[in-house]
Amino acid sequence: IAGITQAPTSQILAAGRRMTLRCTQDMRHNAMYWYRQDLGLGLRLIHYSNTAGTTGKGEVPDGYSVSRANTDDFPLTLASAVPSQTSVYFCASSDSPDNTGELFFGEGSRLTVL
Amino acid sequence: GQNIDQPTEMTATEGAIVQINCTYQTSGFNGLFWYQQHAGEAPTFLSYNVLDGLEEKGRFSSFLSRSKGYSYLLLKELQMKDSASYLCAVRDSNYQLIWGAGTKLIIKP
């Protein structure tokens, strides 16, 4: 089934640990995004990539890093997790950031940092 | 700063009509989106407006007034499955999406 896949679905993590959230899409979309969603707040952009080989910082990039080695994969890494990074993380893709830009979202990764 | 405002929660009755409003103040404007998000699930695309006016898609319609910084999502013939959060998002001059916090719609029988 074509779409965007995230892993893990859920994770409990000790503070200070390193964690990578995986995201893979098979739609050959150029643009990919990582958002976090917290209660009472809108989706906030962490990092984005307009095309393979390039990445950019979003609204809340601190404590996170990304890479885009190829079109399909866009992993998000927390180098040293802190409790404020407890959130639901959504990966999304679109075929281009400059057209209608409809986003296709993964099912989300619920991360709890203790 | 950039801001998207929408009501936190609304309640409506099955079979009725509901209008969810969204007002925005952003650095530039390159389109407004509505997404639906059921509890515990991913957001899914509903509509896109870039010109003033009404866009109709089945039971759902979305309206935009750029001069007023205003949009609404109109849901007709409400069904229980329409219980969800509805997210308004505006694409700014840098083509980044600015998201509202979402409106939780509760449908009662």
Coordinates of C-alpha atoms in Angstrom, one line a residue:
Chain A
I1 CA 0.0 0.0 0.0
A2 CA 1.5 3.3 -1.1
G3 CA 2.0 5.9 1.6
I4 CA 4.2 7.1 4.4
T5 CA 5.3 4.8 7.2
Q6 CA 6.7 5.8 10.6
A7 CA 8.4 3.7 13.3
P8 CA 8.2 3.1 16.1
T9 CA 4.5 3.7 16.8
S10 CA 5.1 4.4 20.4
Q11 CA 8.2 4.5 22.6
I12 CA 9.1 5.3 26.2
L13 CA 12.6 6.7 26.6
A14 CA 14.8 7.6 29.5
A15 CA 16.1 11.2 29.5
G16 CA 19.5 11.5 28.0
R17 CA 19.1 8.7 25.6
R18 CA 19.5 9.0 21.9
M19 CA 16.5 8.1 19.7
T20 CA 15.8 8.0 16.0
L21 CA 12.3 8.1 14.6
R22 CA 12.1 6.6 11.2
C23 CA 10.0 7.8 8.2
T24 CA 9.7 6.2 4.8
Q25 CA 7.5 7.1 1.9
D26 CA 7.0 5.3 -1.4
M27 CA 5.2 8.1 -3.3
R28 CA 8.4 9.6 -4.7
H29 CA 7.5 12.9 -3.1
N30 CA 10.2 15.6 -3.1
A31 CA 9.3 17.4 0.1
M32 CA 9.3 15.8 3.6
Y33 CA 8.5 17.2 7.0
W34 CA 8.7 16.4 10.7
Y35 CA 6.1 17.9 13.0
R36 CA 5.3 17.6 16.6
Q37 CA 1.8 17.8 18.0
D38 CA 1.1 18.8 21.6
L39 CA -2.2 19.3 23.3
G40 CA -3.6 22.8 22.7
L41 CA -1.0 23.7 20.2
G42 CA -1.0 23.5 16.4
L43 CA 1.3 21.3 14.6
R44 CA 4.8 22.7 14.8
L45 CA 7.4 22.1 12.2
I46 CA 10.7 20.7 13.4
H47 CA 12.7 20.2 10.2
Y48 CA 11.9 19.9 6.6
S49 CA 13.5 18.8 3.3
N50 CA 12.5 20.1 0.0
T51 CA 14.4 17.5 -1.9
A52 CA 16.9 14.7 -1.3
G53 CA 20.2 16.1 -0.1
T54 CA 18.8 19.2 1.5
T55 CA 17.3 20.0 4.8
G56 CA 16.1 23.1 6.7
K57 CA 15.1 24.1 10.1
G58 CA 11.5 24.7 11.1
E59 CA 9.9 26.5 14.0
V60 CA 11.3 24.2 16.8
P61 CA 14.5 22.6 15.6
D62 CA 16.5 22.6 18.8
G63 CA 17.4 19.2 20.1
Y64 CA 16.6 17.5 16.8
S65 CA 18.5 16.6 13.7
V66 CA 17.5 15.1 10.3
S67 CA 19.1 13.7 7.2
R68 CA 17.8 13.2 3.7
A69 CA 20.2 10.8 2.0
N70 CA 17.6 9.7 -0.6
T71 CA 14.1 10.5 -1.7
D72 CA 12.3 7.9 0.4
D73 CA 13.8 8.2 3.9
F74 CA 13.8 11.1 6.4
P75 CA 14.8 10.0 9.9
L76 CA 14.5 12.4 12.9
T77 CA 17.1 12.0 15.7
L78 CA 16.9 13.2 19.2
A79 CA 20.6 13.3 20.3
S80 CA 19.9 13.5 24.1
A81 CA 16.2 13.3 24.9
V82 CA 14.6 15.6 27.4
P83 CA 11.1 15.4 29.0
S84 CA 9.9 18.4 27.0
Q85 CA 10.3 16.3 23.9
T86 CA 7.4 14.1 25.0
S87 CA 5.0 14.5 22.1
V88 CA 3.4 12.9 19.1
Y89 CA 5.6 13.2 16.1
F90 CA 4.2 13.2 12.6
C91 CA 6.2 12.8 9.4
A92 CA 4.6 14.1 6.2
S93 CA 5.4 14.4 2.6
S94 CA 4.2 16.4 -0.4
D95 CA 5.0 16.2 -4.1
S96 CA 6.3 19.8 -4.1
P97 CA 6.3 22.6 -1.6
D98 CA 5.2 25.1 -4.2
N99 CA 2.0 23.7 -5.7
T100 CA -1.2 23.0 -3.7
G101 CA 1.1 21.3 -1.3
E102 CA -1.3 18.7 0.1
L103 CA 0.5 16.9 2.9
F104 CA 0.3 13.1 3.4
F105 CA 0.9 12.2 7.0
G106 CA 2.3 9.1 8.6
E107 CA 0.3 7.5 11.5
G108 CA 2.5 9.2 14.1
S109 CA 5.1 8.2 16.7
R110 CA 4.1 8.8 20.3
L111 CA 7.2 9.5 22.3
T112 CA 7.4 9.7 26.1
V113 CA 10.6 10.9 27.7
L114 CA 10.9 10.2 31.4
Chain B
G1 CA 3.9 37.2 14.8
Q2 CA 1.9 34.7 12.9
N3 CA -1.3 33.5 14.3
I4 CA -4.2 31.2 13.4
D5 CA -7.3 31.3 15.5
Q6 CA -10.1 28.7 15.6
P7 CA -12.5 27.7 18.3
T8 CA -11.3 25.0 20.6
E9 CA -14.4 22.9 20.6
M10 CA -17.8 22.8 19.0
T11 CA -20.9 20.6 19.5
A12 CA -23.5 19.8 16.9
T13 CA -26.3 17.3 16.3
E14 CA -26.3 14.5 13.8
G15 CA -28.0 15.6 10.5
A16 CA -27.4 19.3 11.2
I17 CA -25.0 21.8 9.7
V18 CA -22.0 23.2 11.4
Q19 CA -19.6 26.0 10.5
I20 CA -16.0 26.1 11.8
N21 CA -14.3 29.5 11.6
C22 CA -10.7 30.2 11.2
T23 CA -9.0 33.7 11.2
Y24 CA -5.4 34.2 10.4
Q25 CA -2.6 36.8 10.5
T26 CA 0.4 35.6 8.6
S27 CA 3.4 36.9 6.7
G28 CA 2.0 36.6 3.3
F29 CA -0.5 34.2 2.0
N30 CA -0.1 31.3 -0.4
G31 CA -3.2 29.2 0.3
L32 CA -5.3 27.9 3.2
F33 CA -5.9 24.3 4.0
W34 CA -8.3 22.3 6.1
Y35 CA -7.4 18.9 7.5
Q36 CA -9.5 16.4 9.5
Q37 CA -7.9 14.5 12.3
H38 CA -9.7 11.7 14.1
A39 CA -8.5 11.0 17.7
G40 CA -5.2 9.1 17.7
E41 CA -4.9 9.2 13.9
A42 CA -3.0 11.3 11.3
P43 CA -4.4 14.4 9.8
T44 CA -6.0 14.0 6.4
F45 CA -6.5 16.6 3.7
L46 CA -10.0 18.1 3.2
S47 CA -9.7 21.3 1.2
Y48 CA -7.5 24.0 -0.2
N49 CA -8.4 27.6 -1.0
V50 CA -6.2 30.1 -2.6
L51 CA -8.8 32.5 -4.2
D52 CA -11.7 34.1 -2.5
G53 CA -14.9 32.2 -2.5
L54 CA -16.5 28.9 -1.8
E55 CA -15.1 25.5 -2.7
E56 CA -17.6 22.7 -2.4
K57 CA -16.7 19.0 -2.1
G58 CA -19.6 16.8 -1.3
R59 CA -20.9 17.5 2.2
F60 CA -17.9 19.7 3.0
S61 CA -17.4 23.3 1.7
S62 CA -14.6 25.7 2.5
F63 CA -14.8 29.5 2.1
L64 CA -12.0 32.1 2.0
S65 CA -11.9 35.9 2.3
R66 CA -8.3 37.0 1.9
S67 CA -9.1 40.7 2.7
K68 CA -10.6 39.6 6.0
G69 CA -8.1 36.9 6.8
Y70 CA -11.0 34.6 7.3
S71 CA -12.1 31.1 6.3
Y72 CA -14.7 28.7 7.3
L73 CA -15.4 25.0 6.9
L74 CA -19.0 24.1 6.5
L75 CA -20.1 20.5 7.2
K76 CA -23.6 19.5 6.1
E77 CA -25.7 16.5 7.0
L78 CA -23.5 15.7 9.9
Q79 CA -22.7 12.1 10.6
M80 CA -21.3 10.5 13.8
K81 CA -18.1 9.8 11.9
D82 CA -17.5 13.5 11.4
S83 CA -16.6 13.7 15.1
A84 CA -12.9 14.8 14.8
S85 CA -10.6 17.7 15.1
Y86 CA -10.5 20.1 12.2
L87 CA -7.2 21.9 11.6
C88 CA -6.8 25.1 9.7
A89 CA -3.4 25.9 8.2
V90 CA -2.1 28.8 6.2
R91 CA 0.9 28.7 3.9
D92 CA 2.9 31.9 4.3
S93 CA 5.2 33.8 2.0
N94 CA 8.0 31.3 2.6
Y95 CA 5.6 28.4 1.7
Q96 CA 5.7 27.2 5.2
L97 CA 2.5 26.0 6.8
I98 CA 1.3 27.8 9.9
W99 CA -1.2 25.6 11.8
G100 CA -4.1 26.4 14.1
A101 CA -4.6 24.4 17.3
G102 CA -7.6 22.7 15.8
T103 CA -11.3 22.6 16.6
K104 CA -12.7 19.5 18.2
L105 CA -16.1 18.8 16.8
I106 CA -18.4 16.6 18.9
I107 CA -21.5 15.2 17.2
K108 CA -24.4 14.2 19.3
P109 CA -27.2 11.8 18.2

